[in-house]
Amino acid sequence: MNLTNARRMGACGVLVLALAAAGCSPSTEGKPAANGKASITFWGWAPGYADAVKAFNASHPDTEVTYQAVQPGAKGGYQKMLNAVKAGNAPCLAQVGYETLPSFAAQGALENVAEHAAASKDDFQEAAWKSVTLGDQVFGAPVDTGPMALFYNKKVFDSLKLQPPATWAEYRTAAERIHASDPDRYISSPYLNYDYAGLAWQTDATWFGVQGDSWKVSMASAENRKVADYWQGLADDKLISGAPMYDQAWYTGLGNGNIATVVGAVWQAGVIKGGAKDGAGQWAVAPMPQWDASAPRVGNAGGSATAVLKGCGDTRAAWEFAHWLSTDPGTYGALVDKAALYPAAKKLLDLPQLRRSDPYFGGQNIYPVFADAAPKVGTEWTWGPLMTKTAADLDDGLGKAWSGTSTIGAALRTAQDQTLAEMRKQGLRTAE
């Protein structure tokens, strides 16, 4: 669904139901110090953020940012942030994934900084900017994006005289050839939660939207069934490995060639390089396979913002740092090296760090593939207000589907039903 400004304003109304009930206490964070110097705190976990804060403080004498490392969001960081907001002692700034921002907004945990931020809209890629806004409200600065591509084992493909598939039909053919060459060899492994969401995103098969003043959940739509049926077909024909992503068996399969592709975001390059060292020199990157080669589209998986939390006493200083972190070339170049982040800011897409060849990928400079992909990411995608629960329910169903005891379609229907039930339980309006 293409959310117009008016419909995005409807989304604001949907969230306001929860904002009024959030009961957040005022915070003293961000109040000017006695010497007039702005002082704010930033919670995050990305490698390189501590050094970025030091660089900011050295170049901005009127503002001092204190960085505090917390557990990654899904491992406790998000709950810590929400608890701090409710207690009135939250930091001004926090690293929050795009998929989680609507949940924070629904719980009244974000500060609208549009008065400082709105003029910076054109600094960022459209899909990234929409991920931090709702109507005319802006909740933080986009940091990175996750445009997707095809990571593939070139050694395996070359041995079978296969080219990287340009379409999903060709991907299916490659899957059959790869498995026929060795019963222990598969084209891919199961995808869960936000990795799977990126596959749906490519087709504009939205999961959430707004209808009037209500949330609309469409995870079981016909567009979603198209993606689900495709991957279900691969699973039914035993063309997908049983090794879960990020499990040691997955890394082993990537390293020895038994898992020949990963359809993933740009940051997967760092994951693959770090966990599958035996595959060095064998891997390469190609564009994401297409449903319609004449109208290329790309999914997105991941990406985060520097969000301004509710109660921040100096939103001007908070936005100044957030924007600087996302747009300063020297600082962001270090984040590319340390955290494999891919910039949301348009002007940073030609950083020197994004022009280097990589020995792991056979000397290929992989970033031009993602630079070409980034403008093809659909801008219609909207995350729901309860993504932690939605993702957990979806993973439960997807796990059963990949193991052969259910289907991906059923996983999507069940996650949709459970999400709607929880929305209604929490007083959020839902469209029938």
Coordinates of C-alpha atoms in Angstrom, one line a residue:
M1 CA 0.0 0.0 0.0
N2 CA 1.3 3.5 -0.9
L3 CA 0.9 5.6 2.3
T4 CA 0.1 9.1 1.4
N5 CA 0.8 11.9 3.9
A6 CA -2.9 11.8 4.8
R7 CA -2.8 8.1 5.5
R8 CA 0.4 8.5 7.5
M9 CA -1.3 11.0 9.6
G10 CA -3.9 8.4 10.2
A11 CA -1.2 6.2 11.5
C12 CA -0.3 8.9 13.9
G13 CA -3.8 8.8 15.2
V14 CA -3.6 5.0 15.6
L15 CA -0.4 5.4 17.7
V16 CA -1.8 8.2 19.8
L17 CA -4.2 5.8 21.4
A18 CA -1.2 4.1 23.1
L19 CA 0.8 7.3 23.7
A20 CA -1.8 8.7 26.1
A21 CA -1.7 5.5 28.1
A22 CA 2.0 5.2 28.2
G23 CA 2.4 7.1 31.5
C24 CA 5.9 8.2 30.9
S25 CA 7.6 10.2 33.6
P26 CA 9.6 13.4 32.7
S27 CA 13.3 13.0 32.3
T28 CA 16.1 15.4 33.3
E29 CA 18.3 14.0 30.5
G30 CA 19.6 16.7 28.2
K31 CA 19.1 19.6 30.5
P32 CA 21.9 22.2 30.0
A33 CA 24.8 21.9 32.5
A34 CA 25.7 24.8 34.8
N35 CA 28.3 26.0 32.3
G36 CA 25.7 26.1 29.5
K37 CA 27.2 23.2 27.7
A38 CA 24.6 20.7 26.3
S39 CA 25.0 17.2 27.8
I40 CA 23.3 14.2 26.4
T41 CA 23.6 10.4 26.6
F42 CA 23.5 7.9 23.8
W43 CA 22.8 4.1 24.2
G44 CA 23.8 1.7 21.5
W45 CA 25.8 -1.4 20.6
A46 CA 27.2 -1.0 17.1
P47 CA 31.0 -1.4 16.8
G48 CA 32.6 1.9 16.3
Y49 CA 29.9 4.0 18.1
A50 CA 32.2 4.8 21.1
D51 CA 34.9 6.2 18.8
A52 CA 32.3 8.2 16.9
V53 CA 31.2 9.9 20.1
K54 CA 34.8 10.8 21.0
A55 CA 35.2 12.3 17.5
F56 CA 32.0 14.4 17.9
N57 CA 33.0 15.6 21.4
A58 CA 36.4 16.7 20.0
S59 CA 34.9 18.7 17.3
H60 CA 31.8 20.1 19.1
P61 CA 32.9 22.1 22.2
D62 CA 29.4 23.2 23.0
T63 CA 27.9 19.7 23.3
E64 CA 29.1 16.7 25.2
V65 CA 27.7 13.2 24.4
T66 CA 28.3 10.3 26.7
Y67 CA 28.1 6.9 25.1
Q68 CA 26.9 3.8 27.0
A69 CA 27.0 0.4 25.4
V70 CA 23.9 -1.8 26.0
Q71 CA 22.9 -5.2 24.8
P72 CA 21.6 -5.4 21.2
G73 CA 17.9 -4.5 21.1
A74 CA 16.5 -8.0 20.8
K75 CA 18.8 -9.3 23.5
G76 CA 17.6 -6.8 26.2
G77 CA 18.6 -3.4 24.9
Y78 CA 15.1 -2.4 23.8
Q79 CA 13.5 -3.4 27.1
K80 CA 16.1 -1.5 29.0
M81 CA 15.3 1.6 26.9
L82 CA 11.5 1.3 27.4
N83 CA 12.0 0.7 31.2
A84 CA 14.1 3.8 31.4
V85 CA 11.5 5.9 29.5
K86 CA 8.8 4.8 31.9
A87 CA 11.0 5.5 34.9
G88 CA 11.9 9.0 33.6
N89 CA 15.6 8.4 33.4
A90 CA 16.1 7.5 29.7
P91 CA 19.0 8.8 27.6
C92 CA 18.3 11.4 25.0
L93 CA 19.4 9.0 22.2
A94 CA 19.3 5.3 21.5
Q95 CA 20.1 3.0 18.6
V96 CA 16.7 1.5 17.4
G97 CA 16.1 -0.7 14.4
Y98 CA 13.6 0.6 11.9
E99 CA 11.4 -2.4 12.5
T100 CA 11.1 -1.5 16.2
L101 CA 10.5 2.3 15.9
P102 CA 6.7 1.9 15.4
S103 CA 6.6 -0.2 18.6
F104 CA 8.4 2.5 20.5
A105 CA 6.1 5.1 19.1
A106 CA 3.1 3.1 20.1
Q107 CA 4.4 3.0 23.7
G108 CA 5.0 6.7 23.8
A109 CA 8.8 6.2 24.0
L110 CA 9.9 8.6 21.2
E111 CA 10.3 12.4 20.9
N112 CA 9.1 14.3 17.8
V113 CA 12.1 16.3 16.6
A114 CA 10.5 17.5 13.3
E115 CA 11.3 21.2 14.2
H116 CA 15.0 20.4 14.0
A117 CA 15.0 17.5 11.5
A118 CA 12.4 18.2 8.8
A119 CA 14.8 20.3 6.7
S120 CA 17.2 17.3 6.5
K121 CA 14.7 15.1 4.7
D122 CA 16.6 15.2 1.4
D123 CA 19.9 14.2 3.0
F124 CA 18.6 10.6 3.2
Q125 CA 17.4 7.9 0.9
E126 CA 13.6 7.9 0.7
A127 CA 13.0 4.5 2.2
A128 CA 15.3 5.3 5.1
W129 CA 13.6 8.6 5.8
K130 CA 10.2 7.1 5.8
S131 CA 11.4 4.5 8.3
V132 CA 11.9 7.3 10.9
T133 CA 8.8 9.4 10.2
L134 CA 5.1 9.2 10.7
G135 CA 3.0 11.9 9.1
D136 CA 4.9 15.1 9.9
Q137 CA 6.6 13.6 12.9
V138 CA 10.3 12.7 12.9
F139 CA 11.6 10.4 15.6
G140 CA 15.4 10.3 14.8
A141 CA 18.0 10.2 12.1
P142 CA 18.4 7.2 9.7
V143 CA 21.9 5.7 10.1
D144 CA 22.1 2.7 7.7
T145 CA 20.1 0.7 5.3
G146 CA 20.0 -3.0 4.3
P147 CA 19.5 -3.2 0.5
M148 CA 19.6 -6.8 -0.5
A149 CA 21.5 -8.8 -3.1
L150 CA 22.6 -12.3 -3.8
F151 CA 25.8 -13.6 -2.1
Y152 CA 26.8 -16.7 -4.0
N153 CA 29.6 -19.2 -3.9
K154 CA 31.3 -18.5 -7.2
K155 CA 33.4 -21.6 -7.0
V156 CA 30.3 -23.8 -6.8
F157 CA 28.5 -21.9 -9.5
D158 CA 31.6 -22.0 -11.8
S159 CA 32.1 -25.8 -11.3
L160 CA 28.5 -26.3 -12.5
K161 CA 28.8 -23.7 -15.3
L162 CA 26.0 -21.7 -13.7
Q163 CA 25.7 -17.9 -13.9
P164 CA 24.2 -16.0 -10.9
P165 CA 20.5 -16.2 -11.5
A166 CA 18.8 -13.0 -12.7
T167 CA 15.3 -14.2 -11.9
W168 CA 13.7 -16.4 -9.3
A169 CA 12.9 -18.9 -12.0
E170 CA 16.6 -19.1 -12.8
Y171 CA 17.3 -19.4 -9.1
R172 CA 15.0 -22.5 -8.9
T173 CA 16.8 -24.0 -11.8
A174 CA 20.2 -23.4 -10.1
A175 CA 18.8 -24.9 -6.9
E176 CA 18.0 -28.1 -8.8
R177 CA 21.4 -28.3 -10.5
I178 CA 23.3 -27.6 -7.2
H179 CA 21.5 -30.3 -5.2
A180 CA 21.7 -32.8 -8.1
S181 CA 25.5 -32.4 -8.1
D182 CA 25.8 -33.4 -4.4
P183 CA 23.0 -34.5 -2.0
D184 CA 24.7 -32.6 0.8
R185 CA 24.7 -29.3 -1.2
Y186 CA 21.8 -26.8 -1.2
I187 CA 21.2 -23.4 -2.7
S188 CA 20.2 -21.8 0.5
S189 CA 19.0 -22.3 4.1
P190 CA 15.8 -21.2 5.9
Y191 CA 15.0 -17.6 6.4
L192 CA 13.3 -16.2 9.5
N193 CA 11.8 -12.9 10.8
Y194 CA 13.4 -9.9 9.2
D195 CA 15.5 -11.8 6.7
Y196 CA 12.3 -13.4 5.4
A197 CA 10.6 -10.0 5.5
G198 CA 13.1 -8.7 3.0
L199 CA 12.0 -11.3 0.5
A200 CA 8.4 -10.1 0.9
W201 CA 9.4 -6.5 0.7
Q202 CA 10.8 -7.0 -2.8
T203 CA 7.4 -7.8 -4.1
D204 CA 5.6 -4.9 -2.3
A205 CA 3.8 -7.6 -0.4
T206 CA 3.2 -5.3 2.6
W207 CA 2.6 -6.7 6.1
F208 CA 1.2 -3.5 7.7
G209 CA -0.6 -0.4 6.6
V210 CA -3.2 2.1 7.7
Q211 CA -6.9 2.1 6.7
G212 CA -8.6 5.3 8.0
D213 CA -7.6 5.5 11.7
S214 CA -6.9 1.8 12.0
W215 CA -4.0 -0.6 11.5
K216 CA -4.4 -3.0 8.6
V217 CA -2.4 -6.3 8.8
S218 CA -1.9 -8.0 5.5
M219 CA 0.7 -10.7 6.1
A220 CA -1.5 -13.4 4.5
S221 CA -2.3 -11.4 1.4
A222 CA -2.1 -12.8 -2.2
E223 CA 1.1 -11.0 -2.7
N224 CA 2.6 -12.6 0.4
R225 CA 1.3 -16.0 -0.7
K226 CA 3.3 -15.7 -4.0
V227 CA 6.5 -15.4 -2.0
A228 CA 5.5 -18.1 0.5
D229 CA 4.5 -20.6 -2.2
Y230 CA 7.8 -20.1 -4.1
W231 CA 10.0 -20.8 -1.0
Q232 CA 7.6 -23.6 0.1
G233 CA 8.1 -25.3 -3.3
L234 CA 11.9 -25.2 -2.8
A235 CA 11.5 -26.6 0.7
D236 CA 9.0 -29.3 -0.4
D237 CA 11.5 -30.5 -3.0
K238 CA 14.3 -30.8 -0.4
L239 CA 16.3 -28.0 -2.1
I240 CA 16.8 -26.0 1.1
S241 CA 19.4 -26.9 3.8
G242 CA 18.2 -27.7 7.3
A243 CA 21.0 -25.6 8.8
P244 CA 19.4 -22.5 10.6
M245 CA 20.9 -19.1 9.7
Y246 CA 23.6 -18.0 12.1
D247 CA 23.9 -21.5 13.5
Q248 CA 27.4 -23.0 13.4
A249 CA 26.1 -25.5 10.9
W250 CA 25.2 -22.6 8.6
Y251 CA 28.6 -21.1 8.8
T252 CA 30.2 -24.5 8.1
G253 CA 27.9 -24.9 5.1
L254 CA 28.9 -21.5 3.8
G255 CA 32.6 -22.3 4.3
N256 CA 32.6 -25.7 2.6
G257 CA 30.2 -24.9 -0.3
N258 CA 27.3 -27.0 0.9
I259 CA 25.2 -23.8 1.2
A260 CA 25.7 -22.0 -2.1
T261 CA 23.8 -18.7 -1.7
V262 CA 22.6 -16.2 0.9
V263 CA 19.9 -13.7 -0.2
G264 CA 20.7 -11.0 2.2
A265 CA 21.4 -7.4 3.1
V266 CA 24.7 -5.6 2.6
W267 CA 25.7 -6.2 6.2
Q268 CA 25.6 -10.0 5.6
A269 CA 29.1 -9.5 4.0
G270 CA 30.6 -9.0 7.5
V271 CA 28.6 -11.9 8.9
I272 CA 29.7 -14.3 6.2
K273 CA 33.3 -13.1 6.3
G274 CA 33.5 -13.4 10.0
G275 CA 31.8 -16.8 10.4
A276 CA 32.8 -18.7 7.3
K277 CA 36.5 -18.1 6.9
D278 CA 37.0 -21.3 4.9
G279 CA 35.0 -19.7 2.1
A280 CA 37.5 -16.8 1.6
G281 CA 38.1 -16.1 -2.1
Q282 CA 35.2 -18.3 -3.2
W283 CA 32.2 -15.9 -2.7
A284 CA 30.9 -13.1 -4.9
V285 CA 27.9 -10.8 -4.9
A286 CA 25.3 -10.3 -7.7
P287 CA 22.0 -8.4 -7.9
M288 CA 19.0 -9.9 -6.1
P289 CA 17.0 -12.2 -8.4
Q290 CA 13.9 -10.6 -9.8
W291 CA 10.3 -11.6 -10.2
D292 CA 10.0 -9.3 -13.3
A293 CA 13.4 -8.5 -14.8
S294 CA 11.8 -5.6 -16.7
A295 CA 10.8 -3.9 -13.4
P296 CA 13.6 -4.5 -10.9
R297 CA 12.7 -4.2 -7.2
V298 CA 14.9 -5.0 -4.2
G299 CA 14.0 -5.9 -0.6
N300 CA 15.5 -4.4 2.5
A301 CA 16.6 -6.2 5.6
G302 CA 17.7 -4.3 8.7
G303 CA 18.9 -0.8 9.2
S304 CA 18.6 1.4 12.3
A305 CA 18.2 4.9 13.5
T306 CA 19.6 7.2 16.2
A307 CA 16.2 7.7 17.9
V308 CA 15.4 10.5 20.3
L309 CA 13.7 9.1 23.3
K310 CA 10.7 10.6 25.2
G311 CA 11.7 13.1 27.8
C312 CA 14.9 14.4 26.2
G313 CA 15.5 17.9 27.6
D314 CA 17.6 19.1 24.6
T315 CA 16.2 17.8 21.4
R316 CA 18.2 20.3 19.4
A317 CA 21.5 18.9 20.7
A318 CA 20.2 15.4 20.3
W319 CA 19.3 16.0 16.6
E320 CA 22.6 17.7 16.0
F321 CA 24.5 14.6 17.1
A322 CA 22.2 12.2 15.4
H323 CA 22.4 13.9 12.1
W324 CA 26.2 14.3 12.4
L325 CA 26.6 10.6 13.1
S326 CA 24.7 9.7 9.9
T327 CA 26.4 12.2 7.6
D328 CA 30.0 12.9 8.7
P329 CA 32.2 11.2 6.1
G330 CA 35.2 10.5 8.3
T331 CA 33.1 9.1 11.1
Y332 CA 30.9 7.0 8.9
G333 CA 33.8 5.6 6.9
A334 CA 35.1 4.1 10.2
L335 CA 31.6 2.6 10.8
V336 CA 31.8 1.0 7.4
D337 CA 35.1 -0.6 8.4
K338 CA 34.1 -1.6 11.9
A339 CA 30.4 -2.4 11.7
A340 CA 29.8 -3.0 7.9
L341 CA 27.1 -0.3 7.9
Y342 CA 25.8 1.0 4.6
P343 CA 24.9 4.7 4.7
A344 CA 21.4 6.0 4.6
A345 CA 22.8 9.4 3.7
K346 CA 22.9 10.0 0.0
K347 CA 26.2 12.0 0.0
L348 CA 28.0 9.1 1.7
L349 CA 27.4 6.5 -1.1
D350 CA 30.8 7.3 -2.6
L351 CA 32.9 6.9 0.5
P352 CA 36.4 5.5 -0.1
Q353 CA 35.5 2.5 2.1
L354 CA 32.8 1.7 -0.4
R355 CA 35.2 1.6 -3.3
R356 CA 37.6 -1.1 -2.1
S357 CA 38.1 -4.6 -3.5
D358 CA 37.6 -7.4 -1.0
P359 CA 39.9 -10.5 -1.1
Y360 CA 37.2 -12.6 0.6
F361 CA 34.9 -11.9 -2.4
G362 CA 37.6 -12.8 -4.9
G363 CA 38.8 -9.2 -5.2
Q364 CA 35.4 -7.9 -6.1
N365 CA 34.3 -4.5 -4.9
I366 CA 30.8 -5.6 -3.7
Y367 CA 29.4 -2.2 -2.8
P368 CA 28.5 -1.0 -6.3
V369 CA 26.0 -3.9 -6.4
F370 CA 24.3 -2.4 -3.3
A371 CA 24.6 1.1 -4.5
D372 CA 22.7 0.1 -7.6
A373 CA 20.1 -1.8 -5.4
A374 CA 19.4 1.0 -2.9
P375 CA 17.2 3.1 -5.2
K376 CA 15.2 0.0 -6.1
V377 CA 14.1 -0.6 -2.5
G378 CA 10.3 -0.1 -2.3
T379 CA 9.2 2.8 -0.2
E380 CA 5.7 1.4 0.7
W381 CA 6.8 -0.9 3.4
T382 CA 5.5 -0.2 6.9
W383 CA 6.5 -2.0 10.1
G384 CA 3.8 -2.8 12.7
P385 CA 3.5 -1.5 16.3
L386 CA 4.2 -4.9 17.9
M387 CA 7.0 -6.3 15.9
T388 CA 8.7 -8.2 18.7
K389 CA 5.7 -10.3 19.2
T390 CA 4.9 -10.5 15.5
A391 CA 8.4 -11.7 14.7
A392 CA 8.4 -14.3 17.5
D393 CA 5.0 -15.7 16.3
L394 CA 6.2 -15.7 12.7
D395 CA 9.4 -17.5 13.6
D396 CA 7.5 -20.2 15.5
G397 CA 5.5 -20.9 12.3
L398 CA 8.4 -20.6 9.9
G399 CA 10.4 -23.0 11.9
K400 CA 7.7 -25.6 11.6
A401 CA 7.3 -24.8 7.9
W402 CA 11.0 -25.2 7.0
S403 CA 11.1 -28.5 9.0
G404 CA 8.2 -29.9 7.0
T405 CA 5.5 -30.0 9.7
S406 CA 3.6 -26.9 8.4
T407 CA 3.7 -24.4 5.6
I408 CA 5.0 -20.8 5.2
G409 CA 1.6 -19.7 4.2
A410 CA 0.2 -21.1 7.5
A411 CA 3.0 -19.3 9.4
L412 CA 2.0 -16.0 7.9
R413 CA -1.7 -16.5 8.6
T414 CA -1.1 -17.5 12.2
A415 CA 1.2 -14.6 12.8
Q416 CA -1.4 -12.2 11.3
D417 CA -4.1 -13.6 13.5
Q418 CA -2.0 -13.5 16.6
T419 CA -0.8 -9.9 15.9
L420 CA -4.4 -8.7 15.4
A421 CA -5.5 -10.4 18.6
E422 CA -2.7 -8.7 20.6
M423 CA -3.4 -5.3 18.9
R424 CA -7.0 -5.5 20.0
K425 CA -6.0 -6.6 23.5
Q426 CA -3.8 -3.5 23.8
G427 CA -6.5 -1.2 22.5
L428 CA -5.1 -0.5 19.1
R429 CA -7.7 0.0 16.3
T430 CA -7.6 -2.6 13.6
A431 CA -9.3 -2.8 10.2
E432 CA -11.3 -5.9 9.5

